[in-house]
mmCIF file of C-alpha atoms in Angstrom:
data_model
loop_
_atom_site.group_PDB
_atom_site.id
_atom_site.type_symbol
_atom_site.label_atom_id
_atom_site.label_comp_id
_atom_site.label_asym_id
_atom_site.label_seq_id
_atom_site.Cartn_x
_atom_site.Cartn_y
_atom_site.Cartn_z
ATOM 1 C CA GLY A 1 33.126 255.422 11.491
ATOM 2 C CA ASP A 2 33.915 252.258 13.372
ATOM 3 C CA SER A 3 32.588 248.993 11.994
ATOM 4 C CA VAL A 4 32.790 245.239 12.470
ATOM 5 C CA THR A 5 32.476 242.676 9.710
ATOM 6 C CA GLN A 6 31.681 239.041 10.442
ATOM 7 C CA MET A 7 31.513 236.058 8.132
ATOM 8 C CA GLU A 8 28.030 235.444 6.843
ATOM 9 C CA GLY A 9 26.104 232.579 8.340
ATOM 10 C CA PRO A 10 24.442 230.384 9.065
ATOM 11 C CA VAL A 11 27.122 227.884 9.964
ATOM 12 C CA THR A 12 26.178 224.248 10.474
ATOM 13 C CA LEU A 13 28.661 221.801 11.953
ATOM 14 C CA SER A 14 28.683 218.312 13.352
ATOM 15 C CA GLU A 15 29.560 217.765 16.983
ATOM 16 C CA GLU A 16 33.318 217.781 17.666
ATOM 17 C CA ALA A 17 34.073 219.730 14.482
ATOM 18 C CA PHE A 18 36.455 222.693 14.465
ATOM 19 C CA LEU A 19 34.861 226.119 14.439
ATOM 20 C CA THR A 20 36.161 229.383 13.028
ATOM 21 C CA ILE A 21 34.055 232.526 12.755
ATOM 22 C CA ASN A 22 35.921 235.343 11.067
ATOM 23 C CA CYS A 23 35.744 238.901 12.332
ATOM 24 C CA THR A 24 37.548 241.983 11.082
ATOM 25 C CA TYR A 25 37.169 245.545 12.241
ATOM 26 C CA THR A 26 37.698 249.135 11.187
ATOM 27 C CA ALA A 27 38.337 251.594 13.967
ATOM 28 C CA THR A 28 40.408 254.585 14.906
ATOM 29 C CA GLY A 29 42.896 254.167 17.681
ATOM 30 C CA TYR A 30 43.088 251.007 19.737
ATOM 31 C CA PRO A 31 39.682 249.485 20.396
ATOM 32 C CA SER A 32 38.866 246.668 22.778
ATOM 33 C CA LEU A 33 37.412 243.614 21.064
ATOM 34 C CA PHE A 34 34.702 241.244 22.248
ATOM 35 C CA TRP A 35 32.731 238.184 21.321
ATOM 36 C CA TYR A 36 29.168 237.917 22.561
ATOM 37 C CA VAL A 37 26.898 234.900 22.400
ATOM 38 C CA GLN A 38 23.113 234.742 22.396
ATOM 39 C CA TYR A 39 21.591 231.369 23.206
ATOM 40 C CA PRO A 40 17.977 230.807 22.154
ATOM 41 C CA GLY A 41 15.566 232.791 24.309
ATOM 42 C CA GLU A 42 18.316 234.505 26.273
ATOM 43 C CA GLY A 43 20.092 237.851 26.314
ATOM 44 C CA LEU A 44 23.519 238.599 24.959
ATOM 45 C CA GLN A 45 26.340 237.296 27.111
ATOM 46 C CA LEU A 46 29.955 238.315 26.985
ATOM 47 C CA LEU A 47 31.954 235.290 25.845
ATOM 48 C CA LEU A 48 35.485 236.665 25.761
ATOM 49 C CA LYS A 49 37.461 239.841 25.261
ATOM 50 C CA ALA A 50 40.858 241.243 24.356
ATOM 51 C CA THR A 51 41.970 244.774 25.099
ATOM 52 C CA LYS A 52 45.268 245.127 23.274
ATOM 53 C CA ALA A 53 47.198 243.754 20.350
ATOM 54 C CA ASP A 54 48.278 240.107 20.623
ATOM 55 C CA ASP A 55 46.014 239.509 23.626
ATOM 56 C CA LYS A 56 44.179 236.208 23.519
ATOM 57 C CA GLY A 57 40.740 235.996 25.037
ATOM 58 C CA SER A 58 39.413 232.581 26.034
ATOM 59 C CA ASN A 59 36.368 231.100 27.708
ATOM 60 C CA LYS A 60 34.427 227.821 27.553
ATOM 61 C CA GLY A 61 36.921 226.395 25.061
ATOM 62 C CA PHE A 62 36.564 229.365 22.710
ATOM 63 C CA GLU A 63 39.559 231.534 21.825
ATOM 64 C CA ALA A 64 40.217 234.691 19.835
ATOM 65 C CA THR A 65 43.451 236.632 19.336
ATOM 66 C CA TYR A 66 43.593 240.399 18.777
ATOM 67 C CA ARG A 67 45.593 240.839 15.564
ATOM 68 C CA LYS A 68 46.276 244.499 14.949
ATOM 69 C CA GLU A 69 48.241 243.917 11.757
ATOM 70 C CA THR A 70 45.266 242.227 10.110
ATOM 71 C CA THR A 71 42.583 244.060 12.170
ATOM 72 C CA SER A 72 41.043 240.712 13.007
ATOM 73 C CA PHE A 73 39.607 238.866 15.995
ATOM 74 C CA HIS A 74 38.563 235.448 14.705
ATOM 75 C CA LEU A 75 36.675 233.135 17.056
ATOM 76 C CA GLU A 76 37.804 229.504 17.246
ATOM 77 C CA LYS A 77 36.894 226.356 19.097
ATOM 78 C CA GLY A 78 38.565 223.039 18.610
ATOM 79 C CA SER A 79 35.577 220.783 19.223
ATOM 80 C CA VAL A 80 32.056 222.179 19.223
ATOM 81 C CA GLN A 81 29.147 220.729 21.133
ATOM 82 C CA VAL A 82 25.415 220.798 20.482
ATOM 83 C CA SER A 83 25.114 223.231 23.395
ATOM 84 C CA ASP A 84 27.253 225.754 21.481
ATOM 85 C CA SER A 85 24.388 226.338 19.053
ATOM 86 C CA ALA A 86 23.722 230.060 19.294
ATOM 87 C CA VAL A 87 24.255 233.375 17.539
ATOM 88 C CA TYR A 88 27.737 234.848 17.929
ATOM 89 C CA PHE A 89 28.463 238.571 17.675
ATOM 90 C CA CYS A 90 31.829 240.232 17.308
ATOM 91 C CA ALA A 91 32.005 243.741 18.788
ATOM 92 C CA LEU A 92 34.344 246.572 19.665
ATOM 93 C CA THR A 93 34.431 249.533 21.930
ATOM 94 C CA HIS A 94 36.957 252.200 22.592
ATOM 95 C CA GLN A 95 38.997 252.018 25.718
ATOM 96 C CA GLY A 96 38.299 254.151 28.710
ATOM 97 C CA GLY A 97 35.495 252.031 30.059
ATOM 98 C CA SER A 98 33.056 252.818 27.273
ATOM 99 C CA GLU A 99 30.015 250.569 27.133
ATOM 100 C CA LYS A 100 28.912 251.859 23.745
ATOM 101 C CA LEU A 101 29.467 248.808 21.581
ATOM 102 C CA VAL A 102 29.770 248.487 17.811
ATOM 103 C CA PHE A 103 28.579 245.049 16.732
ATOM 104 C CA GLY A 104 28.865 242.882 13.674
ATOM 105 C CA LYS A 105 25.814 241.286 12.068
ATOM 106 C CA GLY A 106 26.058 238.057 14.006
ATOM 107 C CA THR A 107 26.691 234.489 12.874
ATOM 108 C CA LYS A 108 24.204 231.762 13.653
ATOM 109 C CA LEU A 109 25.850 228.473 14.558
ATOM 110 C CA THR A 110 23.983 225.180 14.594
ATOM 111 C CA VAL A 111 25.759 222.093 15.869
ATOM 112 C CA ASN A 112 24.194 218.749 15.025
ATOM 113 C CA PRO A 113 24.751 215.582 17.071
ATOM 114 C CA GLU B 1 18.821 238.690 41.811
ATOM 115 C CA ALA B 2 16.630 239.348 38.784
ATOM 116 C CA GLY B 3 18.346 240.139 35.522
ATOM 117 C CA VAL B 4 17.434 242.746 32.954
ATOM 118 C CA THR B 5 13.798 242.197 32.025
ATOM 119 C CA GLN B 6 12.119 243.342 28.854
ATOM 120 C CA PHE B 7 8.415 243.460 28.041
ATOM 121 C CA PRO B 8 6.854 242.283 25.855
ATOM 122 C CA SER B 9 9.021 239.543 24.430
ATOM 123 C CA HIS B 10 7.175 239.800 21.115
ATOM 124 C CA SER B 11 4.982 242.480 19.600
ATOM 125 C CA VAL B 12 3.193 242.426 16.275
ATOM 126 C CA ILE B 13 1.598 245.683 15.157
ATOM 127 C CA GLU B 14 0.444 247.299 11.956
ATOM 128 C CA LYS B 15 2.183 250.152 10.243
ATOM 129 C CA GLY B 16 1.072 253.443 11.713
ATOM 130 C CA GLN B 17 0.285 252.081 15.151
ATOM 131 C CA THR B 18 2.102 252.935 18.357
ATOM 132 C CA VAL B 19 4.142 250.490 20.403
ATOM 133 C CA THR B 20 5.831 250.922 23.767
ATOM 134 C CA LEU B 21 8.650 248.667 24.841
ATOM 135 C CA ARG B 22 9.695 248.439 28.445
ATOM 136 C CA CYS B 23 12.991 247.598 30.095
ATOM 137 C CA ASP B 24 13.509 246.914 33.782
ATOM 138 C CA PRO B 25 17.222 247.073 34.561
ATOM 139 C CA ILE B 26 18.892 245.278 37.416
ATOM 140 C CA SER B 27 18.045 247.068 40.640
ATOM 141 C CA GLY B 28 20.596 249.738 41.475
ATOM 142 C CA HIS B 29 21.986 250.011 37.961
ATOM 143 C CA ASP B 30 22.339 253.646 36.955
ATOM 144 C CA ASN B 31 23.340 253.007 33.351
ATOM 145 C CA LEU B 32 20.722 251.813 30.897
ATOM 146 C CA TYR B 33 21.259 251.265 27.184
ATOM 147 C CA TRP B 34 18.973 250.530 24.270
ATOM 148 C CA TYR B 35 20.258 248.690 21.214
ATOM 149 C CA ARG B 36 18.439 247.456 18.120
ATOM 150 C CA ARG B 37 19.074 244.663 15.631
ATOM 151 C CA VAL B 38 17.240 245.044 12.370
ATOM 152 C CA MET B 39 16.924 241.745 10.493
ATOM 153 C CA GLY B 40 20.157 240.818 8.776
ATOM 154 C CA LYS B 41 22.013 243.817 10.076
ATOM 155 C CA GLU B 42 24.242 244.772 12.962
ATOM 156 C CA ILE B 43 23.093 245.420 16.484
ATOM 157 C CA LYS B 44 23.172 249.204 16.731
ATOM 158 C CA PHE B 45 23.371 251.492 19.712
ATOM 159 C CA LEU B 46 20.320 253.698 20.204
ATOM 160 C CA LEU B 47 20.857 255.581 23.441
ATOM 161 C CA HIS B 48 22.292 255.635 26.932
ATOM 162 C CA PHE B 49 20.697 256.810 30.164
ATOM 163 C CA VAL B 50 22.513 257.638 33.348
ATOM 164 C CA LYS B 51 19.773 257.505 35.933
ATOM 165 C CA GLU B 52 16.983 259.565 34.375
ATOM 166 C CA SER B 53 19.214 261.650 32.111
ATOM 167 C CA LYS B 54 19.966 260.930 28.477
ATOM 168 C CA GLN B 55 23.745 260.729 28.306
ATOM 169 C CA ASP B 56 23.967 259.904 24.616
ATOM 170 C CA GLU B 57 21.105 259.606 22.160
ATOM 171 C CA SER B 58 23.164 259.761 19.006
ATOM 172 C CA GLY B 59 21.856 256.417 17.750
ATOM 173 C CA MET B 60 18.148 257.261 17.793
ATOM 174 C CA PRO B 61 17.039 256.899 14.171
ATOM 175 C CA ASN B 62 14.436 259.674 14.008
ATOM 176 C CA ASN B 63 11.840 261.561 15.996
ATOM 177 C CA ARG B 64 9.333 258.717 15.835
ATOM 178 C CA PHE B 65 11.330 257.143 18.673
ATOM 179 C CA LEU B 66 10.955 258.449 22.207
ATOM 180 C CA ALA B 67 12.818 256.997 25.159
ATOM 181 C CA GLU B 68 12.123 257.842 28.766
ATOM 182 C CA ARG B 69 13.409 256.790 32.130
ATOM 183 C CA THR B 70 11.337 258.584 34.695
ATOM 184 C CA GLY B 71 12.697 258.240 38.207
ATOM 185 C CA GLY B 72 15.800 256.531 36.948
ATOM 186 C CA THR B 73 14.348 253.049 37.241
ATOM 187 C CA TYR B 74 12.659 251.339 34.317
ATOM 188 C CA SER B 75 12.774 252.740 30.806
ATOM 189 C CA THR B 76 10.304 252.825 27.959
ATOM 190 C CA LEU B 77 10.925 253.142 24.260
ATOM 191 C CA LYS B 78 7.935 254.324 22.270
ATOM 192 C CA VAL B 79 7.682 254.122 18.510
ATOM 193 C CA GLN B 80 4.975 256.371 17.059
ATOM 194 C CA PRO B 81 3.945 255.853 14.340
ATOM 195 C CA ALA B 82 5.654 252.555 13.591
ATOM 196 C CA GLU B 83 7.022 251.912 10.110
ATOM 197 C CA LEU B 84 7.952 248.640 8.424
ATOM 198 C CA GLU B 85 11.677 249.331 8.799
ATOM 199 C CA ASP B 86 11.312 249.506 12.580
ATOM 200 C CA SER B 87 10.934 245.730 12.717
ATOM 201 C CA GLY B 88 13.727 244.034 14.599
ATOM 202 C CA VAL B 89 14.895 243.020 18.042
ATOM 203 C CA TYR B 90 15.271 245.736 20.649
ATOM 204 C CA PHE B 91 17.767 244.987 23.396
ATOM 205 C CA CYS B 92 18.189 246.705 26.704
ATOM 206 C CA ALA B 93 21.302 246.520 28.857
ATOM 207 C CA SER B 94 22.264 247.919 32.234
ATOM 208 C CA SER B 95 25.312 248.403 34.407
ATOM 209 C CA GLN B 96 25.859 249.661 37.912
ATOM 210 C CA GLU B 97 28.674 251.973 36.963
ATOM 211 C CA THR B 98 30.454 252.599 33.729
ATOM 212 C CA GLY B 99 33.303 250.126 33.572
ATOM 213 C CA GLY B 100 33.312 248.644 30.120
ATOM 214 C CA PRO B 101 31.204 245.926 28.503
ATOM 215 C CA GLU B 102 32.317 243.446 31.157
ATOM 216 C CA LYS B 103 29.923 245.198 33.509
ATOM 217 C CA LEU B 104 26.974 245.160 31.104
ATOM 218 C CA PHE B 105 23.999 242.831 31.487
ATOM 219 C CA PHE B 106 21.647 242.384 28.550
ATOM 220 C CA GLY B 107 17.985 241.517 28.452
ATOM 221 C CA SER B 108 16.641 238.894 26.074
ATOM 222 C CA GLY B 109 15.125 241.520 23.811
ATOM 223 C CA THR B 110 11.758 242.456 22.378
ATOM 224 C CA GLN B 111 11.012 241.139 18.906
ATOM 225 C CA LEU B 112 9.002 243.837 17.123
ATOM 226 C CA SER B 113 7.228 243.027 13.878
ATOM 227 C CA VAL B 114 5.569 245.857 11.968
ATOM 228 C CA LEU B 115 3.215 244.598 9.255
#
């Protein structure tokens, strides 16, 4: 079945450091790929998405590129802030408007001032 | 406009007891989903309601879990009897019409601890 694998956390960085959170997937066909973020005490929020190969999703300074050849969707940010401290989840769903998501385990990011 | 609301935010029960989790979706949202994150593992789909009907319950782990959505408004998820492995965070999400995850709104979850 479909699955998503994320790098194990937790990740601790200093403010303004470069962030990469690796995500790879296994799926049949051509899934859509997503990154969700959960800030402390809040629900999951969609951070960015990509629906086809070579698409780049971006939001709030975060970026991820859909790489079909490596089945990856790594999350990057050039300069993290303390406010980016959260848990990040990589996820996929199959196209056609499906809202049934397959998630990775999540990566907890802590950014220190 | 209120978001997706889940009650309680935390629940601590003993093995063998019964617990009922509640989700109030955004008003007017026909689709309602339950997901669960067991500690250290992925968030997994449990089931999907369209109004009061169960559209897909393929993720329900076993018959100790019962989900209802009477009247197509709020939903409850009952665990009876609870086991240690049921501990985790239970998320609810809703959408007005099926249109992909971009249309989904998540609640902040219920942290369930079974001792």
